[in-house]
Short mmCIF file of C-alpha atoms in Angstrom, two decimals:
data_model
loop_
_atom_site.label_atom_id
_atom_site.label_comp_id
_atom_site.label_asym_id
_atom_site.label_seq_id
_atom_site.Cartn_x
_atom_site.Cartn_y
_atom_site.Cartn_z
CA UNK G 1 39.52 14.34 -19.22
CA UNK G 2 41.04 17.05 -21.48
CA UNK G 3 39.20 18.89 -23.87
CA UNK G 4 38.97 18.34 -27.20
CA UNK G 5 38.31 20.11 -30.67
CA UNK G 6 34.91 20.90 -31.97
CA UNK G 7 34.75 19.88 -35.06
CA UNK G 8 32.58 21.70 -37.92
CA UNK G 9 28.58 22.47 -37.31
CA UNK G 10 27.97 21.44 -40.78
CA UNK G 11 31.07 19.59 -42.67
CA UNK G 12 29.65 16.72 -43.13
CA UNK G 13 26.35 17.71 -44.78
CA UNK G 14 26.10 15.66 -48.29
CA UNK G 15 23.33 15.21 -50.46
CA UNK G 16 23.26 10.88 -51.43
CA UNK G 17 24.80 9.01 -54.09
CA UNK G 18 23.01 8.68 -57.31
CA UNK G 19 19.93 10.95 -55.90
CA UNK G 20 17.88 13.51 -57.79
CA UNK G 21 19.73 16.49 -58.52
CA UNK G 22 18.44 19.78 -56.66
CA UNK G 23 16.23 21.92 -57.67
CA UNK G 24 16.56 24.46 -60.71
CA UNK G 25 17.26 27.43 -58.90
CA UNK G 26 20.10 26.28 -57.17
CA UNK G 27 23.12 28.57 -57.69
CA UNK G 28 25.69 26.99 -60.06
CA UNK G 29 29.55 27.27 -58.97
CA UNK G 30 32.76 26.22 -60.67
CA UNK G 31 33.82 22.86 -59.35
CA UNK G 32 37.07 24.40 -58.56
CA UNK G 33 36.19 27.52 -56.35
CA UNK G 34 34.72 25.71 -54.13
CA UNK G 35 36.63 22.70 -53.49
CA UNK G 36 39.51 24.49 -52.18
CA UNK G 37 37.66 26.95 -49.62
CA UNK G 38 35.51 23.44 -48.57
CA UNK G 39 38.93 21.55 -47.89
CA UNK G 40 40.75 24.50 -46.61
CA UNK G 41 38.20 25.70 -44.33
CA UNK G 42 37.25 22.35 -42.78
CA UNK G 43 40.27 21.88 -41.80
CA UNK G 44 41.21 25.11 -40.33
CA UNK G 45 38.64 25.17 -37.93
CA UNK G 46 39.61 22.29 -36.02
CA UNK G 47 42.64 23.96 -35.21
CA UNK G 48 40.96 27.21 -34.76
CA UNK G 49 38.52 25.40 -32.37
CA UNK G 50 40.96 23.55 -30.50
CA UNK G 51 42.80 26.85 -29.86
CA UNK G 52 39.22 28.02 -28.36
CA UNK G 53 38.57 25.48 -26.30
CA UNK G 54 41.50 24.15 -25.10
CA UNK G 55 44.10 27.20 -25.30
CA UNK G 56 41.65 29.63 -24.15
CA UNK G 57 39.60 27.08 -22.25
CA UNK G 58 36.36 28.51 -23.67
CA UNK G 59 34.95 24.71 -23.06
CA UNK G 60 31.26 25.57 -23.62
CA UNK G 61 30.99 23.61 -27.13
CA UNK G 62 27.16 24.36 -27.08
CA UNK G 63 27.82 27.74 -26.73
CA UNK G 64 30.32 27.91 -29.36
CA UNK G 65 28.15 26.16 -31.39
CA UNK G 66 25.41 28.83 -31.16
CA UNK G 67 27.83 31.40 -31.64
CA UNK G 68 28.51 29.27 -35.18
CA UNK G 69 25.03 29.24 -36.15
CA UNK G 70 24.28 33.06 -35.40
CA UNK G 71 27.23 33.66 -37.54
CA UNK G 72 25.76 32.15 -40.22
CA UNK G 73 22.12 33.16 -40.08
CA UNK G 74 23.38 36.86 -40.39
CA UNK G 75 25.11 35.81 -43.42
CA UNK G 76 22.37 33.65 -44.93
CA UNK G 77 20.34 37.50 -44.58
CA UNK G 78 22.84 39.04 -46.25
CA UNK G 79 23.32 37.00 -49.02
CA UNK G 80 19.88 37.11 -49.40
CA UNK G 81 19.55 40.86 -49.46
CA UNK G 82 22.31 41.68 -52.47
CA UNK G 83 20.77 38.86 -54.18
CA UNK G 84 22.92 35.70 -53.99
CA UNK G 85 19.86 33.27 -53.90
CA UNK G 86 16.13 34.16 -53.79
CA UNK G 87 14.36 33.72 -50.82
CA UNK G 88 11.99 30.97 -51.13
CA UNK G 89 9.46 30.34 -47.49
CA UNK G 90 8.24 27.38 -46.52
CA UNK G 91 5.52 26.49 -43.45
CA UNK G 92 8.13 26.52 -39.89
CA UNK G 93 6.06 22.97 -39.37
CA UNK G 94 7.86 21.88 -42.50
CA UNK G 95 11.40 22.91 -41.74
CA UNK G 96 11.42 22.96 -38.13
CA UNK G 97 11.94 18.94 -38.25
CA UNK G 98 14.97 19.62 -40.72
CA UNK G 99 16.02 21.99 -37.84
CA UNK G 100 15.66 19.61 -34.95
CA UNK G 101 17.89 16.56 -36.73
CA UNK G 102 20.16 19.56 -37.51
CA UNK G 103 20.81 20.42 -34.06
CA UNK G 104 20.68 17.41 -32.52
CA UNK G 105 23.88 15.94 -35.28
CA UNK G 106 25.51 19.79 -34.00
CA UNK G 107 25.41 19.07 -30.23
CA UNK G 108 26.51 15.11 -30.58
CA UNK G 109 29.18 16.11 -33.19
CA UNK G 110 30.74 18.78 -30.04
CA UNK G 111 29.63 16.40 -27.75
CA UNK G 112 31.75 12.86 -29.27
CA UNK G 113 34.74 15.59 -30.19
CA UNK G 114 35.02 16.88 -26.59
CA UNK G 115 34.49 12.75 -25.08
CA UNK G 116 37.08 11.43 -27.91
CA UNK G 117 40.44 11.91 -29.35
CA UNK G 118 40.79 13.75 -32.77
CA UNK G 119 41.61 10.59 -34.61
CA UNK G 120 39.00 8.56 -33.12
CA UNK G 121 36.04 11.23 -33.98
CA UNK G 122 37.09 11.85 -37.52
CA UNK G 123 38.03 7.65 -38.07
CA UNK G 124 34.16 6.73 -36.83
CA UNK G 125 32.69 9.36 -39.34
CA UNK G 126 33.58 6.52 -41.81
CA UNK G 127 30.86 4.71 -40.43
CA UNK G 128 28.40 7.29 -41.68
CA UNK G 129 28.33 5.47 -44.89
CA UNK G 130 26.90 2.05 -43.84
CA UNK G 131 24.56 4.15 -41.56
CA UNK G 132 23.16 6.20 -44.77
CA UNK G 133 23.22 2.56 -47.11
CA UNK G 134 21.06 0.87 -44.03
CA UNK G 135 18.68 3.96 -43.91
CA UNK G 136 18.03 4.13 -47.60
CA UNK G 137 17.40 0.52 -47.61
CA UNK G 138 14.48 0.45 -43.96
CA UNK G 139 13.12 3.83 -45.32
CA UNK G 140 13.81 4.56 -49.04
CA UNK G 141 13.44 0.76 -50.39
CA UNK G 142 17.01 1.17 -51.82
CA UNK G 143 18.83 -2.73 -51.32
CA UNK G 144 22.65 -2.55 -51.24
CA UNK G 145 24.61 -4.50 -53.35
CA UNK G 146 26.51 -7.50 -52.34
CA UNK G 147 29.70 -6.05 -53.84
CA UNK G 148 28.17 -1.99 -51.20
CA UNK G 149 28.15 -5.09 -48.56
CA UNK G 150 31.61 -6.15 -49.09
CA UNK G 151 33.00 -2.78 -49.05
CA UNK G 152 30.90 -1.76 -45.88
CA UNK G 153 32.51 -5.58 -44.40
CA UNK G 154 35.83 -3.71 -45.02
CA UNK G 155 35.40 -0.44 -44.04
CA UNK G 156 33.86 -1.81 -40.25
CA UNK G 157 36.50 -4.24 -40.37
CA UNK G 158 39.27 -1.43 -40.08
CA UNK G 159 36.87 1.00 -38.25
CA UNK G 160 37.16 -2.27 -35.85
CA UNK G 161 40.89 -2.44 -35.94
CA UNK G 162 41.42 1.29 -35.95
CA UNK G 163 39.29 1.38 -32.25
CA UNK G 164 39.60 -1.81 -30.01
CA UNK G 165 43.19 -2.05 -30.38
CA UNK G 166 43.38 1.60 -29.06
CA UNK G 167 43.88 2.27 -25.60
CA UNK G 168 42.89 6.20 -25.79
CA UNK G 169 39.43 4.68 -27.43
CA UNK G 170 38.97 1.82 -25.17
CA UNK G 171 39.42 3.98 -21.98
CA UNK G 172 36.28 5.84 -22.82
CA UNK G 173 33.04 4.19 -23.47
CA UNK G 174 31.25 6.67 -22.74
CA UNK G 175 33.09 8.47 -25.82
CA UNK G 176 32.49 5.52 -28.00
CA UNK G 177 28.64 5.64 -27.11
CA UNK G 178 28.23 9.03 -27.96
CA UNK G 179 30.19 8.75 -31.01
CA UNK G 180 27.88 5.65 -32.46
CA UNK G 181 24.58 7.92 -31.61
CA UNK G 182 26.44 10.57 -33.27
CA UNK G 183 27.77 8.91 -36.80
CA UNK G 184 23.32 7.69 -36.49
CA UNK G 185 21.88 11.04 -35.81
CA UNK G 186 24.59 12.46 -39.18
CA UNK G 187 23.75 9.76 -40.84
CA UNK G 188 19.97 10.89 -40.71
CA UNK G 189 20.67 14.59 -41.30
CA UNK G 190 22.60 13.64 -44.42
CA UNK G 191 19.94 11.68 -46.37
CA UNK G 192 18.02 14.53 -45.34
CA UNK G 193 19.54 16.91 -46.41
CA UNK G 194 19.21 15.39 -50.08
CA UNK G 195 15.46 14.21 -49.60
CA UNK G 196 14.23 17.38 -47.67
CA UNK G 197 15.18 19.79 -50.07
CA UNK G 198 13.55 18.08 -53.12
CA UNK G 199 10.09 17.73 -50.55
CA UNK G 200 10.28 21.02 -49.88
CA UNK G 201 11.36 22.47 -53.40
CA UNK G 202 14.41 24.47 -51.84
CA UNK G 203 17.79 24.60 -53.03
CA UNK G 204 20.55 24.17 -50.50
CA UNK G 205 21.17 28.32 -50.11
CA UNK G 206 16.74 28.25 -49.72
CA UNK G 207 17.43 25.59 -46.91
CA UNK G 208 19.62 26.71 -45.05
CA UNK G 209 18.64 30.31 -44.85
CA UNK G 210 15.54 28.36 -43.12
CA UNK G 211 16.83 26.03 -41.09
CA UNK G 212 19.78 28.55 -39.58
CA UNK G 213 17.64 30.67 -37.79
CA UNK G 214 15.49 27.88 -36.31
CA UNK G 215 18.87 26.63 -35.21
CA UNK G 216 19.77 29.60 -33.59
CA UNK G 217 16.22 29.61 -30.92
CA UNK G 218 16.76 26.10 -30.52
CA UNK G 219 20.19 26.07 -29.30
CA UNK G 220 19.43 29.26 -26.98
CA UNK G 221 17.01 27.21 -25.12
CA UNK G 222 19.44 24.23 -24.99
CA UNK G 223 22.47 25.74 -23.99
CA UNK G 224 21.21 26.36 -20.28
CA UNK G 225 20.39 22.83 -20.04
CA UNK G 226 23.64 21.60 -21.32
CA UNK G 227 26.07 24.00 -19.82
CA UNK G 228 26.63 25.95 -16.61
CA UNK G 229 25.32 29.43 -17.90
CA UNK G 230 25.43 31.70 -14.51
CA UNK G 231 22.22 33.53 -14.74
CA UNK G 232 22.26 33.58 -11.08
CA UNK G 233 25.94 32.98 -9.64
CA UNK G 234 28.40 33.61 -12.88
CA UNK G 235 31.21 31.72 -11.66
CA UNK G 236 34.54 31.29 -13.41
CA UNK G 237 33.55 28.23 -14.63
CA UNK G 238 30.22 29.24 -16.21
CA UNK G 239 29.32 30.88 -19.62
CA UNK G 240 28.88 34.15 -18.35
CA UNK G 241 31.95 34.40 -15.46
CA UNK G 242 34.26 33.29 -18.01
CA UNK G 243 37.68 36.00 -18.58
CA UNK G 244 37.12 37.22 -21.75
CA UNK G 245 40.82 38.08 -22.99
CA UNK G 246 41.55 39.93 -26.40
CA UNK G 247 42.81 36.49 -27.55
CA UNK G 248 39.98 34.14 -27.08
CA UNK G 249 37.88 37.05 -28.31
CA UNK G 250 39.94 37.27 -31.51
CA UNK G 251 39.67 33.07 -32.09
CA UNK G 252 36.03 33.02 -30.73
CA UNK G 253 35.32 35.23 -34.02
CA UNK G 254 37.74 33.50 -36.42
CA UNK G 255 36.16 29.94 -35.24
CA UNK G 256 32.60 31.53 -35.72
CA UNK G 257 33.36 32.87 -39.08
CA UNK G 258 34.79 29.91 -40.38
CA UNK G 259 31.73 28.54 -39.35
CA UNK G 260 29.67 30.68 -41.90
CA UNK G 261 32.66 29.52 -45.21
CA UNK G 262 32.21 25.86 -43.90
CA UNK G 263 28.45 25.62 -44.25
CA UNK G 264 28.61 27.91 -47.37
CA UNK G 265 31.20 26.09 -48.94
CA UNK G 266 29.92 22.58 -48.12
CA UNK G 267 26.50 23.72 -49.27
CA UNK G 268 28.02 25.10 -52.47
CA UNK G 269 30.00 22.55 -53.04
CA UNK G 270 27.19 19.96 -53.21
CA UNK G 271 25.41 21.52 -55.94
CA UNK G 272 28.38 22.02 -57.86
CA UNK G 273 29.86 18.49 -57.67
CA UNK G 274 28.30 15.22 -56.61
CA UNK G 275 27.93 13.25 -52.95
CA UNK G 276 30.85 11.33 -54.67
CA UNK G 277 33.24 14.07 -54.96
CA UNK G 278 32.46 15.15 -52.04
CA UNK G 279 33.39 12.00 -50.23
CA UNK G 280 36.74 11.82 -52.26
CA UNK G 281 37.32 14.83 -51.01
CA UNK G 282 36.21 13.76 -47.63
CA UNK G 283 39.08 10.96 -47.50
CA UNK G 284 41.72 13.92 -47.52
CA UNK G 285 40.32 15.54 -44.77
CA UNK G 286 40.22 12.61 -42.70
CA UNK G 287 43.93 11.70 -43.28
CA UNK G 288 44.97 15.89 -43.10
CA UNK G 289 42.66 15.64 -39.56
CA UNK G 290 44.38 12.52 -38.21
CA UNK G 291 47.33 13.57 -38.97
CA UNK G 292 46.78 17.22 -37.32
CA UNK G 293 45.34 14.76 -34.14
CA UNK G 294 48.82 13.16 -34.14
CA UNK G 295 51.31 15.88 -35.06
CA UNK G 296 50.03 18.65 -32.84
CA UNK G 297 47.65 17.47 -30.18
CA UNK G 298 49.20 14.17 -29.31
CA UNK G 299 46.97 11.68 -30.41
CA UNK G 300 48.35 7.86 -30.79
CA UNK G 301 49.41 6.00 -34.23
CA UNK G 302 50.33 2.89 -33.13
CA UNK G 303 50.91 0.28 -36.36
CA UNK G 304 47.30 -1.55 -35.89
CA UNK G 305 45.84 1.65 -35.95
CA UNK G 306 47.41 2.96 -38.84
CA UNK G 307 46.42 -0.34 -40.28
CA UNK G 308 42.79 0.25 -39.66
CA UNK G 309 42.55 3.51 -40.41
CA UNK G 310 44.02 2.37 -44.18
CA UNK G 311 41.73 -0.65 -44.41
CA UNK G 312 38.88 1.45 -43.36
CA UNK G 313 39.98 4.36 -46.16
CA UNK G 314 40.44 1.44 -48.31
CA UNK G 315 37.10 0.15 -47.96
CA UNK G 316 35.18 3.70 -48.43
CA UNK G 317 37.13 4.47 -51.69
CA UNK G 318 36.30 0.96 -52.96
CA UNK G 319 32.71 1.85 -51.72
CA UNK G 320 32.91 5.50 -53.76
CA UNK G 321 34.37 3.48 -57.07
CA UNK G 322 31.51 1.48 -56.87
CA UNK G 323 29.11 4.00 -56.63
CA UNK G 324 30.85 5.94 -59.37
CA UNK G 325 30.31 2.54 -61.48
CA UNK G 326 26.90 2.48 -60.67
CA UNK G 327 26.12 6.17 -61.42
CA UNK G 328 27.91 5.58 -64.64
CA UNK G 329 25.61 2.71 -65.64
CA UNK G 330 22.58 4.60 -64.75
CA UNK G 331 23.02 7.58 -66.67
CA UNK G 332 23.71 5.42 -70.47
CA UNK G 333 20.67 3.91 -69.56
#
């Protein structure tokens, strides 16, 4: 099975539709400076990644993964210290739950991306949606709309299309599985990451400076259960054994530093936009991504899956113009 791209730790973190808006002290940004970096940057690291792991054949996602989140704990701290955001503490009990979803969307995410083709992994992220509309409405009494349910019908209906009719996708169910308990376990982390800041009184800066270096001790006692480390025989296929060559050193780095922009600017650009832009904004990644999957790493477009993959895009931006209706109605009330 070859080895695919590890996506972002963090991309897809998105505070919901039509929720509260965060509290006071968040930082305020120009729309504009941070739209850019967020595209730019999400996008980027896929293809730094896949240089990582399959160029180099660093293939210990885990491990790249902590690498990611010690980046950006050392730039939460500094941040901190010349004054960016104020540092606001909260009870570990409190955020260590934040911290455990948090993981647990970062090691599926490498996980589905390693099983799964790049088109595949960044088409089934369109499913987050329905995932976040069915847990507002078991857990935050928050009915969808018959016209939300008709969009959702479309968007599954070309998720559907986009998938069974493709041979790379139906080769691999064990990719599929992990990608539906991924797009559940994001789906969680995202309405938290609305709902958990307002519980806790933190801004999105507050949070994560929190949350990252949780992150970091979790993943360093996860990684030797996940991946060959070589504590005791460091092999060449191991953590430790592995040829560290100027190259893979130098894209190790860029991939973990684009790590820290991608959380900063995805973070940033929540509280300076809305869950709405951000999923606009979403759509071009997906079709810059899929088309990345296709042009450079050889990923399929047959014409049912292109078909999909535009009745699926149709069916989100239908969902976002509804949303935007709603939103619209709300606030002249």
């Amino acid at each position: 099975m070859g080895k695919k791209v590890l996506l972002p730790v963090v991309a897809d973190v998105m505070e919901r539709v039509g929720a509260n808006p965060l509290p006071p002290a968040a930082p305020k940004y120009p729309a504009a400076s941070v739209i850019q970096p967020e595209l730019n940057s999400v996008v980027a690291i896929v293809f730094a990644n896949k240089l990582v792991l399959y160029t180099h054949d660093f293939h210990f996602a885990a491990t790249l993964t902590w690498l990611h989140t010690i980046f950006t704990t050392i730039g939460m701290i500094a941040m901190a210290a010349v004054g960016v955001f104020e540092i606001k503490r909260v009870p570990v009990s409190k955020s260590l739950p934040v911290a455990t979803v948090y993981v647990g969307f970062i090691v599926l995410n490498n996980l589905s991306i390693q099983l799964n083709t790049v088109g595949f992994y960044q088409i089934s992220k369109i499913a987050i949606t329905p995932v976040v509309v069915a847990i507002e409405w078991a857990f935050y009494s928050k009915p969808a709309s018959p016209r939300i349910l008709a969009s959702i019908a479309v968007l599954l209906t070309g998720i559907t299309l986009a998938t069974v009719t493709d041979s790379q996708v139906s080769s691999r169910p064990l990719g599929m599985l992990v990608a539906a308990i991924n797009v559940c376990v994001t789906g969680l982390y995202q309405v938290w990451a609305g709902s958990k800041q307002r519980e806790l009184g933190l801004n999105g800066l507050q949070l994560l400076h929190q949350v990252a270096p949780l992150s970091v001790a979790l993943l360093a006692v996860m990684i030797p259960l996940l991946e060959p480390v070589g504590f005791i025989n460091p092999g060449p296929d191991t953590v430790l054994g592995y040829t560290l060559t100027p190259g893979a050193a130098f894209w190790i780095i860029v991939s973990s530093m684009l790590g820290l922009v991608v959380t900063l600017s995805t973070f940033l650009f929540i509280g300076a936009t809305s869950s709405l832009t951000y999923n606009v904004v979403g759509h071009m990644k997906t079709v810059l991504i899929v088309a990345g999957g296709v042009l450079l790493f050889g990923d399929s477009m047959s014409a049912k899956k292109l078909a999909g993959l535009g009745c699926a895009m149709a069916g989100i931006v239908w969902y976002s113009q509804i949303k935007l209706g709603e939103a619209s109605k709300a606030g002249k009330q």
